[in-house]
CSV table of C-alpha atoms in Angstrom, one decimal:
chain,number,residue,atom,x,y,z
A,9,MET,CA,-25.7,-48.0,-33.8
A,10,PRO,CA,-23.0,-46.5,-35.9
A,11,ARG,CA,-19.6,-46.0,-34.8
A,12,LEU,CA,-17.2,-43.5,-35.2
A,13,LEU,CA,-13.1,-44.3,-35.1
A,14,GLN,CA,-11.6,-41.2,-33.8
A,15,HIS,CA,-9.4,-39.2,-31.6
A,16,ARG,CA,-10.6,-37.1,-29.2
A,17,LEU,CA,-8.7,-34.2,-29.9
A,18,ASP,CA,-8.9,-34.5,-33.5
A,19,PRO,CA,-11.0,-31.5,-34.8
A,20,SER,CA,-12.8,-33.4,-37.6
A,21,SER,CA,-13.8,-36.1,-35.3
A,22,ARG,CA,-15.4,-33.6,-33.3
A,23,LEU,CA,-17.0,-32.3,-35.7
A,24,ALA,CA,-18.5,-35.4,-36.7
A,25,ARG,CA,-19.4,-35.9,-33.0
A,26,LEU,CA,-21.2,-32.5,-33.0
A,27,MET,CA,-23.1,-33.2,-35.8
A,28,PHE,CA,-24.3,-36.5,-34.3
A,29,ALA,CA,-25.6,-34.4,-30.9
A,30,GLU,CA,-27.1,-32.1,-32.8
A,31,TYR,CA,-29.0,-34.6,-34.8
A,32,GLY,CA,-30.0,-36.8,-31.5
A,33,VAL,CA,-28.2,-39.7,-32.9
A,34,GLY,CA,-26.2,-41.8,-30.5
A,35,ILE,CA,-22.7,-43.4,-31.3
A,36,ASP,CA,-20.3,-45.6,-30.3
A,37,LEU,CA,-16.7,-44.0,-30.2
A,38,GLU,CA,-13.6,-45.9,-30.7
A,39,ASP,CA,-10.5,-44.1,-29.9
A,40,ILE,CA,-7.7,-44.6,-32.1
A,41,LYS,CA,-4.2,-43.0,-32.4
A,42,PRO,CA,-4.2,-42.7,-36.0
A,43,TRP,CA,-0.6,-41.3,-36.4
A,44,ARG,CA,0.5,-44.8,-35.2
A,45,ARG,CA,-0.4,-46.0,-38.5
A,46,GLU,CA,-1.7,-49.5,-37.4
A,47,PRO,CA,-2.5,-51.9,-40.3
A,48,GLY,CA,-6.1,-52.1,-38.9
A,49,LEU,CA,-6.4,-48.4,-39.7
A,50,LEU,CA,-4.2,-48.5,-43.3
A,51,GLU,CA,-6.4,-51.0,-44.3
A,52,ILE,CA,-9.3,-49.3,-44.2
A,53,ASN,CA,-7.6,-45.8,-44.8
A,54,PRO,CA,-4.1,-45.7,-46.6
A,55,ALA,CA,-4.1,-41.7,-45.2
A,56,ALA,CA,-4.1,-43.0,-41.9
A,57,THR,CA,-6.6,-40.1,-40.9
A,58,VAL,CA,-9.9,-40.1,-38.9
A,59,PRO,CA,-12.8,-39.6,-38.6
A,60,ILE,CA,-14.2,-43.1,-40.1
A,61,LEU,CA,-17.7,-44.0,-39.9
A,62,ALA,CA,-18.7,-47.5,-39.4
A,63,GLU,CA,-22.1,-49.2,-39.8
A,64,GLU,CA,-23.2,-52.6,-40.0
A,65,GLY,CA,-23.5,-54.1,-43.5
A,66,GLU,CA,-22.2,-51.0,-45.0
A,67,PRO,CA,-18.8,-49.9,-46.4
A,68,PRO,CA,-16.9,-47.7,-43.9
A,69,VAL,CA,-17.0,-43.9,-44.8
A,70,VAL,CA,-13.8,-42.3,-44.5
A,71,GLY,CA,-12.3,-38.9,-44.5
A,72,THR,CA,-13.7,-35.6,-43.4
A,73,LEU,CA,-15.8,-34.6,-46.2
A,74,ALA,CA,-17.0,-38.3,-46.7
A,75,VAL,CA,-18.2,-38.7,-43.1
A,76,LEU,CA,-19.8,-35.1,-42.9
A,77,HIS,CA,-21.7,-35.7,-45.9
A,78,ALA,CA,-22.7,-38.9,-44.7
A,79,ILE,CA,-24.0,-37.8,-41.4
A,80,GLU,CA,-26.1,-34.9,-43.4
A,81,ASP,CA,-27.8,-37.4,-46.0
A,82,ARG,CA,-28.7,-39.9,-43.5
A,83,TYR,CA,-29.5,-38.6,-40.0
A,84,VAL,CA,-31.1,-35.0,-40.3
A,85,PRO,CA,-34.0,-35.6,-38.3
A,86,ALA,CA,-37.4,-34.7,-40.1
A,87,ALA,CA,-38.1,-32.0,-37.6
A,88,VAL,CA,-34.8,-30.5,-37.6
A,89,ALA,CA,-33.2,-27.9,-40.0
A,90,GLY,CA,-29.9,-29.4,-41.1
A,91,LEU,CA,-26.4,-27.6,-40.9
A,92,PHE,CA,-26.4,-27.3,-44.6
A,93,PRO,CA,-28.4,-24.3,-45.1
A,94,SER,CA,-30.8,-24.3,-48.0
A,95,HIS,CA,-30.2,-20.4,-49.2
A,96,ALA,CA,-27.6,-20.7,-51.9
A,97,ALA,CA,-25.4,-17.5,-50.7
A,98,LEU,CA,-25.6,-18.5,-47.0
A,99,ARG,CA,-24.4,-22.1,-48.2
A,100,ASN,CA,-21.7,-20.8,-50.4
A,101,GLU,CA,-20.5,-18.8,-47.6
A,102,MET,CA,-20.8,-21.8,-45.5
A,103,TRP,CA,-18.5,-23.7,-47.7
A,104,ARG,CA,-16.0,-20.8,-47.9
A,105,LEU,CA,-15.6,-20.6,-44.2
A,106,LEU,CA,-15.5,-24.6,-43.8
A,107,GLU,CA,-12.6,-24.6,-46.1
A,108,TRP,CA,-11.1,-21.8,-44.1
A,109,VAL,CA,-11.1,-23.7,-40.8
A,110,LEU,CA,-10.8,-27.1,-42.3
A,111,VAL,CA,-7.6,-25.9,-44.5
A,112,LYS,CA,-6.3,-22.9,-43.7
A,113,LEU,CA,-6.8,-22.8,-39.9
A,114,ASN,CA,-5.8,-26.6,-39.7
A,115,ASP,CA,-2.7,-26.0,-42.1
A,116,GLU,CA,-1.5,-22.7,-40.2
A,117,VAL,CA,-2.4,-23.3,-36.4
A,118,THR,CA,-4.3,-26.9,-35.0
A,119,ARG,CA,-2.0,-29.4,-37.0
A,120,TYR,CA,1.0,-27.9,-35.5
A,121,VAL,CA,-0.4,-27.8,-32.0
A,122,LEU,CA,-1.7,-31.2,-32.2
A,123,GLU,CA,1.4,-32.5,-33.7
A,124,GLU,CA,3.6,-30.9,-30.7
A,125,LYS,CA,1.8,-31.5,-27.9
A,126,ILE,CA,0.1,-35.2,-28.7
A,127,VAL,CA,1.9,-37.1,-31.5
A,128,LYS,CA,5.6,-36.0,-30.7
A,129,ARG,CA,4.9,-37.3,-27.2
A,130,ASP,CA,3.4,-40.4,-28.1
A,131,GLN,CA,5.4,-41.4,-30.5
A,132,ARG,CA,8.9,-40.2,-29.4
A,133,GLY,CA,8.5,-38.9,-25.9
A,134,MET,CA,9.3,-35.6,-26.9
A,135,THR,CA,8.6,-32.1,-25.7
A,136,PRO,CA,6.7,-29.5,-27.7
A,137,GLU,CA,9.4,-27.3,-29.9
A,138,PRO,CA,8.8,-23.9,-28.5
A,139,GLY,CA,9.3,-22.1,-31.6
A,140,VAL,CA,6.9,-24.4,-33.6
A,141,LEU,CA,4.1,-23.3,-30.9
A,142,ARG,CA,5.0,-19.6,-30.7
A,143,VAL,CA,4.2,-19.4,-34.6
A,144,ALA,CA,1.2,-21.2,-34.2
A,145,LYS,CA,0.1,-18.8,-31.6
A,146,ALA,CA,0.7,-16.1,-33.7
A,147,ASN,CA,-1.1,-17.7,-36.5
A,148,LEU,CA,-3.9,-18.2,-34.4
A,149,GLY,CA,-4.0,-14.4,-33.3
A,150,GLU,CA,-4.4,-13.6,-37.1
A,151,HIS,CA,-7.2,-16.0,-37.5
A,152,LEU,CA,-8.9,-15.0,-34.3
A,153,HIS,CA,-8.5,-11.2,-35.5
A,154,TYR,CA,-10.4,-12.2,-38.6
A,155,PHE,CA,-13.2,-14.3,-36.8
A,156,ASN,CA,-13.8,-11.1,-34.4
A,157,TRP,CA,-14.3,-9.2,-37.4
A,158,LEU,CA,-16.8,-11.4,-38.6
A,159,PHE,CA,-18.6,-11.7,-35.5
A,160,ALA,CA,-18.8,-8.1,-35.2
A,161,THR,CA,-21.5,-8.1,-37.6
A,162,ARG,CA,-22.7,-11.6,-37.7
A,163,HIS,CA,-24.5,-13.9,-35.1
A,164,TRP,CA,-23.1,-16.7,-36.5
A,165,ILE,CA,-20.2,-17.2,-38.8
A,166,ALA,CA,-21.6,-17.2,-42.0
A,167,GLY,CA,-24.3,-15.3,-41.3
A,168,ASP,CA,-28.1,-14.9,-39.5
A,169,THR,CA,-28.2,-19.0,-39.5
A,170,MET,CA,-25.7,-21.3,-37.5
A,171,THR,CA,-24.5,-23.7,-40.2
A,172,LEU,CA,-21.5,-26.6,-40.4
A,173,ALA,CA,-18.8,-24.0,-40.5
A,174,ASP,CA,-19.9,-22.9,-37.0
A,175,PHE,CA,-19.2,-26.4,-35.9
A,176,ALA,CA,-16.2,-26.9,-37.9
A,177,LEU,CA,-14.6,-23.7,-36.2
A,178,ALA,CA,-16.1,-24.8,-32.9
A,179,ALA,CA,-14.3,-28.3,-33.0
A,180,HIS,CA,-10.8,-26.8,-34.0
A,181,LEU,CA,-11.3,-24.0,-31.0
A,182,SER,CA,-12.5,-26.6,-28.6
A,183,SER,CA,-9.0,-28.9,-29.3
A,184,LEU,CA,-7.0,-25.8,-29.1
A,185,ASP,CA,-8.9,-24.8,-26.0
A,186,TYR,CA,-8.3,-28.1,-24.3
A,187,LEU,CA,-4.5,-27.7,-24.6
A,188,GLY,CA,-4.9,-23.8,-23.6
A,189,ASP,CA,-4.0,-22.1,-26.6
A,190,VAL,CA,-6.9,-20.0,-27.1
A,191,GLN,CA,-6.4,-16.4,-26.0
A,192,TRP,CA,-9.9,-15.7,-24.8
A,193,ASP,CA,-9.3,-12.1,-23.5
A,194,THR,CA,-8.4,-10.5,-26.4
A,195,SER,CA,-11.1,-12.0,-28.9
A,196,PRO,CA,-14.1,-10.7,-27.3
A,197,GLU,CA,-16.5,-11.5,-30.2
A,198,THR,CA,-15.3,-15.1,-30.9
A,199,ARG,CA,-15.4,-15.5,-27.0
A,200,GLN,CA,-19.0,-14.8,-26.9
A,201,TRP,CA,-20.1,-16.8,-30.0
A,202,TYR,CA,-18.2,-19.5,-28.6
A,203,ALA,CA,-19.8,-19.1,-25.0
A,204,ARG,CA,-23.3,-19.5,-27.1
A,205,ILE,CA,-22.4,-22.6,-29.2
A,206,LYS,CA,-20.3,-24.3,-26.0
A,207,SER,CA,-24.2,-24.0,-24.3
A,208,ARG,CA,-25.7,-26.1,-26.6
A,209,PRO,CA,-26.5,-29.8,-25.5
A,210,ALA,CA,-24.9,-31.1,-28.5
A,211,PHE,CA,-21.4,-29.7,-27.1
A,212,ARG,CA,-21.6,-31.6,-24.1
A,213,THR,CA,-20.3,-34.9,-25.4
A,214,LEU,CA,-17.0,-32.7,-26.1
A,215,LEU,CA,-16.6,-30.9,-22.6
A,216,ASN,CA,-16.7,-34.2,-20.9
A,217,ASP,CA,-13.4,-35.6,-23.1
A,218,ARG,CA,-10.5,-36.2,-21.1
A,219,VAL,CA,-7.2,-37.5,-22.8
A,220,ALA,CA,-5.4,-39.7,-20.6
A,221,GLY,CA,-2.1,-37.9,-19.2
A,222,MET,CA,-3.4,-34.7,-20.8
A,223,PRO,CA,-5.6,-32.8,-18.3
A,224,ALA,CA,-7.9,-30.2,-19.7
A,225,ALA,CA,-6.6,-26.4,-19.3
A,226,ALA,CA,-8.5,-24.1,-16.9
A,227,GLY,CA,-12.0,-23.2,-18.2
A,228,TYR,CA,-12.3,-25.7,-20.9
A,229,ALA,CA,-15.7,-27.2,-19.6
A,230,ASP,CA,-16.8,-24.1,-18.0
A,231,LEU,CA,-19.7,-22.5,-19.7
A,232,ASP,CA,-18.5,-19.1,-18.0
A,233,PHE,CA,-14.8,-19.1,-19.1
B,42,MET,CA,-22.1,-15.7,-68.7
B,43,PRO,CA,-20.1,-16.7,-65.3
B,44,ARG,CA,-16.7,-15.3,-64.8
B,45,LEU,CA,-14.0,-17.1,-63.1
B,46,LEU,CA,-11.1,-15.5,-61.4
B,47,GLN,CA,-8.7,-18.3,-61.6
B,48,HIS,CA,-4.9,-18.7,-62.3
B,49,ARG,CA,-4.0,-20.9,-65.1
B,50,LEU,CA,-1.9,-23.4,-63.6
B,51,ASP,CA,-4.0,-24.0,-60.0
B,52,PRO,CA,-5.4,-27.1,-59.9
B,53,SER,CA,-8.8,-26.0,-58.2
B,54,SER,CA,-9.1,-23.2,-61.0
B,55,ARG,CA,-8.6,-26.6,-63.5
B,56,LEU,CA,-11.2,-28.5,-61.5
B,57,ALA,CA,-13.8,-25.7,-61.9
B,58,ARG,CA,-13.1,-25.5,-65.6
B,59,LEU,CA,-13.4,-28.9,-66.0
B,60,MET,CA,-16.9,-29.1,-64.7
B,61,PHE,CA,-18.0,-25.8,-66.6
B,62,ALA,CA,-16.9,-27.5,-69.8
B,63,GLU,CA,-18.4,-30.9,-69.2
B,64,TYR,CA,-21.7,-29.4,-68.3
B,65,GLY,CA,-21.5,-27.1,-71.5
B,66,VAL,CA,-21.3,-23.7,-70.0
B,67,GLY,CA,-19.3,-21.2,-71.5
B,68,ILE,CA,-17.4,-18.9,-68.6
B,69,ASP,CA,-15.3,-15.9,-68.9
B,70,LEU,CA,-11.7,-16.5,-67.4
B,71,GLU,CA,-10.3,-13.9,-65.7
B,72,ASP,CA,-6.2,-14.7,-64.8
B,73,ILE,CA,-5.0,-13.2,-61.7
B,74,LYS,CA,-1.6,-14.2,-59.4
B,75,PRO,CA,-3.4,-14.8,-56.3
B,76,TRP,CA,-0.1,-14.6,-54.2
B,77,ARG,CA,0.6,-11.3,-55.0
B,78,ARG,CA,-2.2,-10.7,-52.6
B,79,GLU,CA,-3.5,-7.5,-54.3
B,80,PRO,CA,-6.2,-5.4,-52.3
B,81,GLY,CA,-9.1,-6.1,-55.3
B,82,LEU,CA,-8.6,-9.7,-54.4
B,83,LEU,CA,-8.7,-9.5,-50.6
B,84,GLU,CA,-11.4,-7.4,-50.5
B,85,ILE,CA,-13.3,-10.5,-51.9
B,86,ASN,CA,-11.3,-13.4,-50.6
B,87,PRO,CA,-9.0,-12.9,-47.2
B,88,ALA,CA,-7.5,-16.0,-47.8
B,89,ALA,CA,-6.3,-15.0,-51.1
B,90,THR,CA,-7.0,-17.8,-53.2
B,91,VAL,CA,-8.6,-18.9,-56.5
B,92,PRO,CA,-11.3,-19.8,-58.1
B,93,ILE,CA,-13.6,-17.6,-57.1
B,94,LEU,CA,-16.9,-17.4,-59.2
B,95,ALA,CA,-18.5,-14.0,-60.3
B,96,GLU,CA,-22.1,-13.5,-61.9
B,97,GLU,CA,-23.9,-10.4,-62.3
B,98,GLY,CA,-26.0,-9.5,-59.3
B,99,GLU,CA,-25.1,-12.5,-57.1
B,100,PRO,CA,-22.3,-12.4,-54.2
B,101,PRO,CA,-19.3,-13.9,-55.4
B,102,VAL,CA,-18.9,-17.7,-54.8
B,103,VAL,CA,-15.3,-17.9,-53.0
B,104,GLY,CA,-12.7,-21.3,-52.6
B,105,THR,CA,-12.9,-24.7,-54.1
B,106,LEU,CA,-15.6,-26.2,-52.0
B,107,ALA,CA,-17.9,-23.4,-52.3
B,108,VAL,CA,-17.7,-23.2,-56.1
B,109,LEU,CA,-17.5,-26.7,-56.8
B,110,HIS,CA,-20.9,-27.1,-55.0
B,111,ALA,CA,-22.1,-24.2,-56.6
B,112,ILE,CA,-21.5,-25.4,-60.1
B,113,GLU,CA,-23.3,-28.8,-59.2
B,114,ASP,CA,-26.1,-26.8,-57.7
B,115,ARG,CA,-26.6,-24.5,-60.6
B,116,TYR,CA,-25.4,-25.8,-63.8
B,117,VAL,CA,-25.8,-29.5,-64.2
B,118,PRO,CA,-27.8,-29.8,-67.9
B,119,ALA,CA,-31.2,-31.9,-67.4
B,120,ALA,CA,-30.0,-34.2,-69.6
B,121,VAL,CA,-26.8,-35.3,-68.1
B,122,ALA,CA,-25.6,-36.9,-65.1
B,123,GLY,CA,-24.0,-34.7,-62.7
B,124,LEU,CA,-20.2,-35.5,-61.3
B,125,PHE,CA,-21.9,-36.0,-57.9
B,126,PRO,CA,-23.0,-39.8,-58.1
B,127,SER,CA,-26.4,-40.3,-56.7
B,128,HIS,CA,-25.5,-43.9,-55.1
B,129,ALA,CA,-24.2,-43.4,-51.7
B,130,ALA,CA,-21.1,-45.9,-51.2
B,131,LEU,CA,-20.0,-44.5,-54.6
B,132,ARG,CA,-20.6,-40.6,-53.3
B,133,ASN,CA,-18.5,-41.4,-49.9
B,134,GLU,CA,-15.7,-42.7,-52.0
B,135,MET,CA,-15.8,-39.7,-54.0
B,136,TRP,CA,-15.3,-37.5,-51.2
B,137,ARG,CA,-12.8,-39.6,-49.7
B,138,LEU,CA,-10.8,-39.3,-52.8
B,139,LEU,CA,-11.6,-35.9,-53.8
B,140,GLU,CA,-10.1,-34.9,-50.0
B,141,TRP,CA,-7.1,-37.3,-50.9
B,142,VAL,CA,-6.5,-35.3,-53.8
B,143,LEU,CA,-7.7,-31.5,-52.9
B,144,VAL,CA,-5.6,-32.0,-49.1
B,145,LYS,CA,-3.2,-34.7,-49.1
B,146,LEU,CA,-1.8,-34.7,-52.8
B,147,ASN,CA,-1.8,-30.6,-52.9
B,148,ASP,CA,-0.2,-30.8,-49.3
B,149,GLU,CA,2.5,-33.3,-50.3
B,150,VAL,CA,3.3,-32.6,-54.0
B,151,THR,CA,1.2,-29.9,-56.0
B,152,ARG,CA,1.8,-26.9,-53.8
B,153,TYR,CA,5.4,-27.2,-53.7
B,154,VAL,CA,6.0,-27.5,-57.3
B,155,LEU,CA,3.7,-24.7,-57.9
B,156,GLU,CA,5.2,-22.3,-54.9
B,157,GLU,CA,8.9,-23.4,-56.4
B,158,LYS,CA,8.5,-23.1,-60.3
B,159,ILE,CA,5.8,-20.3,-60.4
B,160,VAL,CA,5.1,-18.2,-57.2
B,161,LYS,CA,9.0,-17.9,-56.5
B,162,ARG,CA,10.0,-16.9,-59.8
B,163,ASP,CA,7.2,-14.1,-59.8
B,164,GLN,CA,7.5,-12.6,-56.4
B,165,ARG,CA,11.6,-12.7,-56.3
B,166,GLY,CA,13.0,-13.7,-59.5
B,167,MET,CA,14.2,-17.0,-58.0
B,168,THR,CA,14.9,-20.5,-59.3
B,169,PRO,CA,13.5,-23.5,-57.5
B,170,GLU,CA,15.1,-25.2,-54.6
B,171,PRO,CA,16.4,-28.6,-56.1
B,172,GLY,CA,15.5,-30.0,-52.4
B,173,VAL,CA,12.1,-29.2,-52.2
B,174,LEU,CA,11.5,-30.4,-56.1
B,175,ARG,CA,13.3,-33.5,-55.0
B,176,VAL,CA,10.8,-34.4,-52.0
B,177,ALA,CA,8.1,-33.5,-54.0
B,178,LYS,CA,8.7,-35.9,-56.9
B,179,ALA,CA,9.3,-38.8,-54.4
B,180,ASN,CA,5.9,-37.8,-52.8
B,181,LEU,CA,4.1,-37.9,-56.2
B,182,GLY,CA,6.0,-41.1,-56.8
B,183,GLU,CA,4.0,-42.7,-53.5
B,184,HIS,CA,0.8,-41.1,-54.6
B,185,LEU,CA,0.8,-42.5,-58.3
B,186,HIS,CA,1.8,-46.1,-56.8
B,187,TYR,CA,-1.6,-45.9,-54.9
B,188,PHE,CA,-3.6,-44.7,-57.9
B,189,ASN,CA,-1.8,-47.6,-60.1
B,190,TRP,CA,-3.3,-49.9,-57.5
B,191,LEU,CA,-6.9,-48.4,-57.6
B,192,PHE,CA,-6.6,-48.0,-61.3
B,193,ALA,CA,-5.7,-51.3,-61.5
B,194,THR,CA,-9.3,-52.6,-60.4
B,195,ARG,CA,-11.3,-49.6,-61.3
B,196,HIS,CA,-12.1,-47.9,-64.7
B,197,TRP,CA,-12.7,-44.8,-62.8
B,198,ILE,CA,-10.7,-43.7,-59.4
B,199,ALA,CA,-14.0,-44.1,-57.6
B,200,GLY,CA,-15.4,-47.0,-59.1
B,201,ASP,CA,-17.3,-47.8,-62.4
B,202,THR,CA,-18.4,-44.3,-62.6
B,203,MET,CA,-16.8,-40.9,-63.6
B,204,THR,CA,-17.1,-38.4,-60.5
B,205,LEU,CA,-15.8,-35.2,-59.3
B,206,ALA,CA,-12.9,-37.1,-57.8
B,207,ASP,CA,-11.5,-37.8,-61.1
B,208,PHE,CA,-11.8,-34.2,-62.5
B,209,ALA,CA,-9.9,-33.4,-59.2
B,210,LEU,CA,-6.9,-36.2,-60.0
B,211,ALA,CA,-6.9,-35.0,-63.3
B,212,ALA,CA,-6.8,-31.2,-62.5
B,213,HIS,CA,-3.6,-32.0,-60.3
B,214,LEU,CA,-1.6,-34.1,-62.7
B,215,SER,CA,-2.7,-31.5,-65.4
B,216,SER,CA,-0.8,-28.8,-63.4
B,217,LEU,CA,2.0,-31.0,-62.9
B,218,ASP,CA,2.1,-32.4,-66.6
B,219,TYR,CA,2.4,-29.0,-67.7
B,220,LEU,CA,5.6,-28.3,-65.6
B,221,GLY,CA,6.9,-31.7,-66.6
B,222,ASP,CA,6.9,-33.0,-63.2
B,223,VAL,CA,4.8,-36.5,-63.9
B,224,GLN,CA,6.7,-39.9,-64.6
B,225,TRP,CA,4.2,-41.5,-66.7
B,226,ASP,CA,6.6,-44.1,-67.8
B,227,THR,CA,6.3,-46.0,-64.4
B,228,SER,CA,2.7,-45.4,-64.0
B,229,PRO,CA,1.0,-47.2,-66.8
B,230,GLU,CA,-2.4,-47.2,-64.8
B,231,THR,CA,-2.9,-44.0,-64.0
B,232,ARG,CA,-1.3,-42.8,-67.3
B,233,GLN,CA,-4.2,-45.2,-69.3
B,234,TRP,CA,-6.6,-43.4,-67.3
B,235,TYR,CA,-5.3,-40.1,-67.8
B,236,ALA,CA,-5.4,-40.7,-71.4
B,237,ARG,CA,-8.9,-41.4,-71.4
B,238,ILE,CA,-9.9,-38.4,-69.7
B,239,LYS,CA,-7.4,-36.0,-71.5
B,240,SER,CA,-9.4,-37.2,-74.6
B,241,ARG,CA,-12.8,-35.8,-73.4
B,242,PRO,CA,-14.0,-32.5,-75.0
B,243,ALA,CA,-14.1,-30.8,-71.8
B,244,PHE,CA,-10.4,-31.4,-71.4
B,245,ARG,CA,-9.3,-29.0,-74.3
B,246,THR,CA,-9.7,-25.7,-72.6
B,247,LEU,CA,-6.6,-26.8,-70.3
B,248,LEU,CA,-4.8,-28.5,-73.2
B,249,ASN,CA,-4.9,-25.0,-74.9
B,250,ASP,CA,-3.6,-23.2,-71.7
B,251,ARG,CA,0.0,-21.7,-72.2
B,252,VAL,CA,1.5,-19.6,-69.2
B,253,ALA,CA,3.5,-16.7,-70.5
B,254,GLY,CA,7.3,-17.6,-70.1
B,255,MET,CA,6.8,-21.3,-69.1
B,256,PRO,CA,6.5,-23.4,-72.1
B,257,ALA,CA,4.5,-26.5,-71.8
B,258,ALA,CA,6.2,-29.6,-71.3
B,259,ALA,CA,6.6,-32.2,-73.9
B,260,GLY,CA,3.6,-34.2,-74.3
B,261,TYR,CA,1.6,-31.9,-72.3
B,262,ALA,CA,-1.3,-31.4,-75.2
B,263,ASP,CA,-0.7,-34.8,-77.0
B,264,LEU,CA,-3.6,-37.2,-76.5
B,265,ASP,CA,-0.8,-39.6,-77.2
B,266,PHE,CA,1.7,-38.9,-74.9
């Protein structure tokens, strides 16, 4: 069984888990705290990031892009359409929005929230810096504004078909939602899309996650939130 | 002929140009200053980034991941091995290092150098902040240390075969080198690799680049630097 080194609230780890669940592949999860930069992790990945995919007799697959390509290459069941669409224009739009989420949304929102709420407390017993969280929240508002605009005319984020970009956005929003940082009431279009993706069986694995000492925000696991 | 909206020193634009040149495909270049966020750009790409690939009768291809996948899908000549290797372990290693370069190296080095030396001057007529450049330089030293370690045992960055990750690293280092920010004398292994990749015909297009008001550093275009 494939083993995934991950952190429960790391959005790229969540993206990998959503893919495995969607493809019906069971995995062993190994929770680590990558920011502690422990020697065992640094030996496999000098960048000290997760996810890392490990399988018997294979070299480890390291990093977000490598892991998502490896899952797509190895695990799409014959009867299922993969999350990388075959239509070129839709695939281009998927990559554009995947990059938006993994780079821009992460850079402007997710990584600050996780750093302030999770990493700082674990490393130095510190509380979050309100000024940083305020900026992250304002930035998230801008991103949701754009996502609402997209979802006003699209069923899925890249078009008519669900793609990997939907899972990437859902992974990020689910981490932020666990921490109570998504203002759903002002984002009806994105909320409707999120309710739809949250109802998929693949999502259950994430909704059951709990982080020690950090309870999930109200509504995190509710399909009607 | 495909048209590429780009900035001459933007490393992702350079990566796209290297791919086209390697595949022997002529392109029209349209230079823009993406940080000016002009309405024509925002309409195509609300993230205001380059590269953007435009072709007659096709929707534009927006962003680094979308553009590099589109080039690989459409333009690999039949007689040429593509830059995405077919061997799984090598491909995983390529994605790991591509992400290292496009995300980590960019985040810790390239984007600060370009912001300080190019964007600030254009936007506000300001000179670079020495403290920021000092940190970027120290970070680049750490990255080169890692690349030297890799190149001590590998002919190309992901293994025995040249891949897209080599082009990505070469694109970033060539932007930094144009601005005189790579200390080659303390990085013999990376220098040897760079001399090799710089000698490829595909690299000529970059070596002929000149940015108005910003002359290239000494040695930028020399194959023996």
